[in-house]
Short mmCIF file of C-alpha atoms in Angstrom, two decimals:
data_model
loop_
_atom_site.label_atom_id
_atom_site.label_comp_id
_atom_site.label_asym_id
_atom_site.label_seq_id
_atom_site.Cartn_x
_atom_site.Cartn_y
_atom_site.Cartn_z
CA MET A 1 -76.85 72.21 -10.74
CA LYS A 2 -76.70 73.28 -7.16
CA ILE A 3 -76.91 77.06 -6.65
CA ILE A 4 -74.31 77.78 -3.86
CA LEU A 5 -74.50 81.54 -4.04
CA SER A 6 -77.05 83.63 -5.86
CA LEU A 7 -77.49 87.36 -5.39
CA LEU A 8 -80.05 88.78 -7.78
CA LEU A 9 -80.46 92.55 -7.66
CA SER A 10 -83.45 92.67 -9.93
CA CYS A 11 -86.73 90.75 -10.33
CA GLY A 12 -87.16 91.77 -13.94
CA ALA A 13 -84.65 91.10 -16.72
CA CYS A 14 -85.15 94.51 -18.27
CA ALA A 15 -85.49 96.75 -15.19
CA SER A 16 -83.20 99.55 -16.47
CA SER A 17 -81.45 100.50 -13.30
CA LEU A 18 -80.90 96.99 -11.94
CA ALA A 19 -80.18 95.02 -15.16
CA LEU A 20 -77.65 95.14 -17.89
CA GLU A 21 -79.25 95.47 -21.27
CA LEU A 22 -77.69 93.20 -23.88
CA VAL A 23 -80.00 94.30 -26.82
CA LYS A 24 -82.21 97.25 -27.20
CA ASP A 25 -84.86 97.71 -29.96
CA GLY A 26 -83.30 94.89 -31.90
CA GLN A 27 -79.77 96.41 -31.82
CA PRO A 28 -76.82 94.82 -30.00
CA LEU A 29 -75.46 96.84 -27.10
CA VAL A 30 -72.69 94.40 -26.05
CA LYS A 31 -69.80 92.61 -27.65
CA ILE A 32 -68.56 89.18 -26.54
CA TYR A 33 -64.85 88.86 -25.63
CA ALA A 34 -62.73 85.81 -24.90
CA LEU A 35 -59.14 84.65 -25.07
CA PRO A 36 -58.24 83.42 -28.60
CA ASP A 37 -58.43 79.73 -27.78
CA GLU A 38 -61.90 80.17 -26.18
CA ALA A 39 -63.40 82.54 -28.77
CA VAL A 40 -64.16 79.88 -31.37
CA PRO A 41 -67.91 79.27 -31.72
CA LYS A 42 -68.88 76.15 -33.64
CA PRO A 43 -72.20 74.39 -34.34
CA PHE A 44 -72.56 71.25 -32.25
CA ALA A 45 -71.12 68.24 -34.08
CA PHE A 46 -70.32 65.14 -32.18
CA ASP A 47 -70.23 61.48 -33.23
CA PRO A 48 -72.06 59.51 -30.51
CA SER A 49 -69.71 56.62 -31.06
CA ALA A 50 -66.50 58.74 -30.85
CA LYS A 51 -64.04 57.91 -28.14
CA ALA A 52 -63.21 61.45 -27.13
CA THR A 53 -61.66 62.30 -23.76
CA TYR A 54 -63.63 64.52 -21.44
CA ASP A 55 -61.10 67.35 -21.95
CA GLU A 56 -61.91 67.19 -25.71
CA GLU A 57 -65.63 67.10 -24.99
CA LYS A 58 -65.30 70.13 -22.67
CA LYS A 59 -63.84 72.22 -25.54
CA LEU A 60 -66.64 71.14 -27.85
CA MET A 61 -69.20 72.00 -25.20
CA LEU A 62 -67.89 75.58 -24.94
CA ALA A 63 -67.60 76.05 -28.65
CA SER A 64 -71.26 75.00 -29.21
CA ALA A 65 -72.41 77.05 -26.28
CA LEU A 66 -70.81 80.15 -27.78
CA HIS A 67 -72.47 79.34 -31.05
CA ASP A 68 -75.81 79.01 -29.24
CA LEU A 69 -75.29 82.30 -27.34
CA THR A 70 -75.19 84.34 -30.56
CA THR A 71 -77.59 82.23 -32.46
CA TYR A 72 -80.43 82.35 -29.92
CA ILE A 73 -80.02 85.99 -29.01
CA GLU A 74 -80.40 86.69 -32.73
CA LYS A 75 -83.46 84.34 -32.92
CA MET A 76 -85.04 86.17 -30.03
CA SER A 77 -84.26 89.75 -30.90
CA GLY A 78 -82.77 89.98 -34.39
CA ALA A 79 -79.53 91.35 -32.93
CA LYS A 80 -76.24 89.84 -34.11
CA LEU A 81 -73.66 89.81 -31.40
CA VAL A 82 -70.01 89.46 -32.37
CA ILE A 83 -67.34 87.35 -30.59
CA LEU A 84 -63.93 89.02 -30.47
CA PRO A 85 -60.67 87.30 -29.46
CA VAL A 86 -58.48 89.43 -27.12
CA SER A 87 -55.35 88.68 -25.18
CA SER A 88 -56.29 90.87 -22.18
CA LEU A 89 -59.35 92.26 -20.54
CA LYS A 90 -57.91 95.73 -21.15
CA GLU A 91 -58.74 95.34 -24.81
CA ALA A 92 -62.50 94.95 -24.12
CA THR A 93 -64.96 97.78 -24.44
CA TYR A 94 -68.16 98.06 -22.31
CA PRO A 95 -70.92 97.00 -22.01
CA SER A 96 -69.78 93.49 -22.82
CA ILE A 97 -69.98 89.76 -22.17
CA ILE A 98 -66.64 88.35 -20.93
CA ILE A 99 -66.27 84.65 -21.44
CA GLY A 100 -64.03 82.07 -19.74
CA ASP A 101 -60.53 82.60 -18.40
CA LEU A 102 -60.52 86.26 -19.43
CA SER A 103 -62.91 86.82 -16.50
CA LYS A 104 -60.06 85.90 -14.11
CA GLU A 105 -58.58 89.38 -14.74
CA ALA A 106 -61.63 90.73 -12.94
CA ASN A 107 -60.64 88.71 -9.86
CA LEU A 108 -63.36 86.11 -10.26
CA THR A 109 -62.99 82.44 -9.46
CA ALA A 110 -65.22 79.57 -10.32
CA PRO A 111 -66.52 77.19 -7.64
CA GLU A 112 -64.69 73.82 -7.75
CA SER A 113 -66.24 70.35 -7.95
CA GLY A 114 -64.86 66.94 -8.63
CA THR A 115 -65.64 67.23 -12.30
CA ALA A 116 -64.60 70.89 -12.63
CA GLU A 117 -68.05 71.86 -13.93
CA GLY A 118 -68.93 74.71 -11.51
CA PHE A 119 -69.33 78.22 -12.87
CA VAL A 120 -69.88 81.83 -11.75
CA LEU A 121 -72.26 84.15 -13.59
CA HIS A 122 -71.38 87.68 -12.42
CA VAL A 123 -73.33 90.60 -13.87
CA THR A 124 -72.49 94.22 -13.16
CA ASP A 125 -73.80 97.43 -14.75
CA LYS A 126 -70.99 97.15 -17.28
CA ALA A 127 -70.45 93.52 -18.10
CA VAL A 128 -71.51 89.85 -17.88
CA PHE A 129 -68.71 87.68 -16.67
CA ILE A 130 -69.04 83.88 -17.20
CA LEU A 131 -66.24 81.77 -15.82
CA GLY A 132 -66.26 78.03 -15.33
CA ALA A 133 -63.81 75.79 -13.52
CA SER A 134 -63.33 74.23 -17.00
CA PRO A 135 -64.68 74.91 -20.51
CA ALA A 136 -67.66 72.67 -19.60
CA GLY A 137 -68.39 74.93 -16.60
CA THR A 138 -68.18 78.05 -18.78
CA ALA A 139 -70.54 76.40 -21.29
CA TYR A 140 -73.05 75.73 -18.46
CA GLY A 141 -72.71 79.39 -17.36
CA ILE A 142 -73.56 80.46 -20.91
CA TYR A 143 -76.75 78.35 -20.81
CA GLU A 144 -77.60 79.82 -17.44
CA LEU A 145 -77.51 83.23 -19.06
CA LEU A 146 -79.75 82.01 -21.95
CA ASN A 147 -82.15 80.37 -19.44
CA GLN A 148 -82.44 83.67 -17.56
CA ILE A 149 -83.41 85.63 -20.65
CA GLY A 150 -86.05 83.05 -21.55
CA CYS A 151 -84.58 80.26 -23.61
CA ALA A 152 -85.18 76.64 -22.88
CA TRP A 153 -84.77 73.25 -24.45
CA VAL A 154 -87.39 70.87 -23.16
CA MET A 155 -86.84 68.10 -25.70
CA PRO A 156 -84.09 67.23 -28.18
CA GLY A 157 -84.35 68.82 -31.56
CA THR A 158 -86.03 71.94 -32.84
CA ALA A 159 -89.41 70.71 -31.55
CA GLY A 160 -88.20 71.20 -27.99
CA GLU A 161 -86.92 74.76 -28.36
CA VAL A 162 -88.49 77.57 -26.32
CA ILE A 163 -87.40 80.87 -27.93
CA PRO A 164 -89.29 83.94 -26.77
CA SER A 165 -89.45 87.03 -28.99
CA ALA A 166 -88.16 90.22 -27.51
CA LYS A 167 -86.55 93.18 -29.15
CA THR A 168 -84.92 94.27 -25.86
CA LEU A 169 -83.04 91.83 -23.71
CA GLY A 170 -81.49 92.37 -20.34
CA ILE A 171 -80.13 90.22 -17.43
CA PRO A 172 -80.39 91.11 -13.77
CA LEU A 173 -77.32 92.25 -11.87
CA GLN A 174 -76.21 89.28 -9.86
CA THR A 175 -73.51 86.92 -8.67
CA THR A 176 -74.64 83.34 -9.20
CA LYS A 177 -72.37 80.39 -8.52
CA GLN A 178 -73.39 76.82 -9.26
CA ILE A 179 -71.82 73.37 -8.85
CA PRO A 180 -73.30 70.07 -9.90
CA SER A 181 -75.64 68.44 -7.47
CA PHE A 182 -74.62 65.12 -8.95
CA GLU A 183 -71.06 64.46 -10.34
CA ILE A 184 -72.40 62.09 -12.99
CA ARG A 185 -75.34 63.48 -14.97
CA CYS A 186 -75.58 61.41 -18.15
CA PRO A 187 -79.03 59.80 -18.64
CA TRP A 188 -79.25 57.02 -21.15
CA TYR A 189 -81.43 57.61 -24.26
CA ILE A 190 -80.98 54.62 -26.51
CA SER A 191 -77.93 53.31 -28.41
CA SER A 192 -79.46 51.15 -31.14
CA ARG A 193 -78.64 52.59 -34.50
CA GLN A 194 -81.63 50.72 -35.93
CA ILE A 195 -84.00 52.85 -33.85
CA VAL A 196 -82.20 56.20 -33.42
CA THR A 197 -80.71 57.99 -36.37
CA ALA A 198 -77.38 59.73 -36.19
CA GLU A 199 -79.15 63.12 -36.25
CA GLU A 200 -81.47 62.09 -33.42
CA GLY A 201 -78.55 60.85 -31.37
CA SER A 202 -76.64 64.06 -31.95
CA ASN A 203 -79.67 66.13 -31.06
CA TYR A 204 -79.92 64.27 -27.77
CA LEU A 205 -76.31 64.84 -26.91
CA GLN A 206 -76.73 68.57 -27.63
CA TRP A 207 -79.95 68.67 -25.54
CA LYS A 208 -77.93 67.27 -22.58
CA VAL A 209 -75.23 69.99 -22.80
CA ARG A 210 -77.91 72.66 -23.05
CA ASN A 211 -79.47 71.38 -19.83
CA LYS A 212 -76.17 71.14 -17.96
CA LEU A 213 -75.73 67.39 -18.37
CA GLN A 214 -72.75 65.49 -19.76
CA ILE A 215 -72.15 64.04 -23.23
CA ASN A 216 -70.71 60.71 -22.01
CA ARG A 217 -70.10 58.94 -18.74
CA ASN A 218 -66.30 59.20 -18.88
CA VAL A 219 -66.05 62.14 -16.49
CA HIS A 220 -65.44 60.75 -13.07
CA PRO A 221 -63.74 57.72 -11.45
CA LEU A 222 -67.02 56.82 -9.72
CA GLN A 223 -68.50 55.91 -13.04
CA MET A 224 -65.62 53.68 -14.24
CA VAL A 225 -66.55 51.58 -17.25
CA GLY A 226 -70.27 51.62 -16.76
CA GLY A 227 -72.77 48.99 -15.59
CA HIS A 228 -71.92 45.87 -17.62
CA ALA A 229 -68.49 45.03 -16.23
CA TRP A 230 -68.12 41.27 -16.88
CA GLY A 231 -67.85 41.71 -20.68
CA PHE A 232 -65.12 44.36 -20.05
CA LEU A 233 -63.20 41.97 -17.74
CA THR A 234 -63.52 38.82 -19.88
CA GLY A 235 -63.09 40.52 -23.34
CA LYS A 236 -60.54 43.13 -22.62
CA LEU A 237 -58.92 43.75 -19.27
CA TYR A 238 -58.23 40.13 -18.27
CA LYS A 239 -58.86 38.47 -21.62
CA GLU A 240 -55.68 36.41 -21.38
CA VAL A 241 -56.49 35.20 -17.88
CA PHE A 242 -59.91 33.85 -18.94
CA ALA A 243 -58.46 32.32 -22.16
CA ALA A 244 -55.87 30.46 -20.05
CA ASP A 245 -58.46 29.08 -17.64
CA PRO A 246 -61.93 28.64 -19.38
CA GLU A 247 -63.38 27.29 -16.11
CA MET A 248 -63.62 30.90 -14.98
CA LEU A 249 -66.13 31.51 -17.74
CA ALA A 250 -69.83 30.70 -17.47
CA LEU A 251 -71.04 27.29 -18.38
CA ALA A 252 -73.62 28.72 -20.82
CA ARG A 253 -76.51 27.00 -22.54
CA GLN A 254 -76.09 26.89 -26.32
CA PRO A 255 -78.87 26.98 -28.96
CA ASP A 256 -78.56 23.26 -29.52
CA GLY A 257 -79.06 22.58 -25.76
CA SER A 258 -75.41 21.77 -25.03
CA LEU A 259 -73.37 23.56 -22.38
CA LYS A 260 -70.12 25.42 -23.17
CA ARG A 261 -67.66 27.49 -21.21
CA LYS A 262 -68.14 30.85 -22.84
CA GLY A 263 -68.03 34.64 -22.17
CA PRO A 264 -68.99 37.34 -21.63
CA GLN A 265 -70.49 36.11 -18.37
CA VAL A 266 -68.27 34.63 -15.69
CA GLU A 267 -68.53 31.62 -13.31
CA GLY A 268 -69.54 33.59 -10.25
CA THR A 269 -68.85 30.76 -7.84
CA ASN A 270 -65.28 30.17 -8.99
CA PRO A 271 -62.82 31.27 -6.29
CA LYS A 272 -60.43 32.44 -9.05
CA VAL A 273 -63.06 34.77 -10.35
CA ILE A 274 -63.63 36.18 -6.91
CA ASP A 275 -59.89 36.65 -6.45
CA LEU A 276 -59.71 38.40 -9.82
CA LEU A 277 -62.48 40.83 -8.94
CA GLU A 278 -60.67 41.61 -5.67
CA LYS A 279 -57.54 42.31 -7.69
CA TYR A 280 -59.56 44.54 -10.05
CA ILE A 281 -60.89 46.56 -7.15
CA ARG A 282 -57.52 46.89 -5.38
CA ASN A 283 -55.86 47.95 -8.59
CA MET A 284 -58.54 50.55 -9.03
CA PHE A 285 -57.72 52.03 -5.68
CA THR A 286 -53.94 51.90 -6.42
CA GLU A 287 -54.27 53.56 -9.93
CA ASN A 288 -56.41 56.35 -8.63
CA LYS A 289 -54.36 56.89 -5.50
CA TRP A 290 -57.42 56.54 -3.29
CA PRO A 291 -57.15 56.13 0.46
CA THR A 292 -58.27 52.64 1.52
CA ASN A 293 -61.34 54.03 3.34
CA LYS A 294 -62.60 56.07 0.33
CA GLU A 295 -66.23 55.30 -0.62
CA VAL A 296 -66.44 54.63 -4.33
CA SER A 297 -68.75 52.96 -6.81
CA ILE A 298 -67.12 50.13 -8.85
CA SER A 299 -69.23 47.96 -11.09
CA VAL A 300 -68.87 44.17 -10.82
CA SER A 301 -72.15 43.47 -12.63
CA PRO A 302 -72.83 41.03 -15.47
CA ALA A 303 -72.61 41.74 -19.18
CA ASP A 304 -75.89 42.73 -20.89
CA GLY A 305 -78.16 39.93 -21.95
CA VAL A 306 -78.26 36.36 -20.82
CA GLY A 307 -75.72 33.48 -21.10
CA TYR A 308 -75.38 32.98 -17.36
CA SER A 309 -73.65 29.94 -15.99
CA GLU A 310 -75.83 26.85 -15.57
CA SER A 311 -73.12 24.90 -13.67
CA LEU A 312 -74.21 22.93 -10.66
CA ALA A 313 -72.53 25.42 -8.34
CA SER A 314 -74.21 28.45 -9.92
CA MET A 315 -77.58 26.83 -10.07
CA ALA A 316 -77.32 25.83 -6.43
CA ALA A 317 -76.46 29.43 -5.53
CA GLY A 318 -79.67 30.61 -7.16
CA ALA A 319 -83.21 30.58 -5.78
CA GLY A 320 -84.81 28.42 -8.48
CA ARG A 321 -86.93 31.21 -9.81
CA MET A 322 -87.41 32.04 -13.45
CA ASP A 323 -86.95 35.62 -14.72
CA PRO A 324 -90.33 36.58 -16.19
CA VAL A 325 -88.67 38.97 -18.68
CA SER A 326 -85.93 36.72 -20.12
CA GLY A 327 -87.47 33.29 -19.44
CA TYR A 328 -84.14 32.24 -18.02
CA PRO A 329 -83.25 31.30 -14.45
CA ASP A 330 -83.16 34.32 -12.11
CA MET A 331 -79.53 34.84 -11.08
CA THR A 332 -80.09 37.62 -8.55
CA ASP A 333 -79.05 35.49 -5.57
CA LEU A 334 -75.93 34.32 -7.40
CA LEU A 335 -74.88 37.97 -8.01
CA VAL A 336 -75.58 38.96 -4.37
CA LEU A 337 -73.43 36.06 -3.25
CA LEU A 338 -70.59 37.08 -5.57
CA CYS A 339 -70.73 40.75 -4.44
CA ASN A 340 -70.76 39.70 -0.74
#
């Protein structure tokens, strides 16, 4: 995350005059307040194969961050903080931690970014205010608070937890605003269910949220459908077009040595394929209402694996090299030609 404004008024989290104490001698000093629809802590539970929208994911991220907030403060200090739903900031008592949109009543605004993941962490001598541009931003703000009092998650799972022990916890007075340095922050772990268990997959997704990363790559139009576009085009978006004209599909080598027009790869030298990719890109601009000079990233790359075309045209477009990893002809030059 990019810190765009940070004003720290203390160099020590427990300097009494310049920090807000959250816990003292193992006893909670603050209560946590949020609007009713945001005051719902839940343990992280997410099916890695689920097709949730990013709005749905954002709510999950906030709910699990709230659960982590109380859980890890208790693990550190033994103090049990309570989360109370209120309809107005006037109902809160102080000192307190104010979560989410309730903070807007204190005239706070969260910094905006394309994915609405920025947040402000504002600490006074009476309250901690955490407000995100979306529930995801608020979740990241909660983890910023936990980071500042010493918590860290360096690896997925309990083995990667860093949980200091401290009977007294405080956070410096400050106004910290952060926005993502990168709109898309979703590193790939591994997707094979034969290698990674459901628990390991879930732990990894939770680790990403705790480190201000994203659960999935469905958050921004720059990402689109990911890297392997040809399979999406041949098997879904333009399935009928390719079925009606198999010459647009790759002339792929079969196990018995024969050649067959077959997806998911395309015949990259076919003018109809080039026209279809142009249509795909133009439609993307139209659907997203982008200006024609907008710089965007749209994948037109092959499906995962092999099965490239061995037609005379495709082979002529290649350089005649063999890919040392796959043992098949290197198709880099063919792909460069197609993209050009």
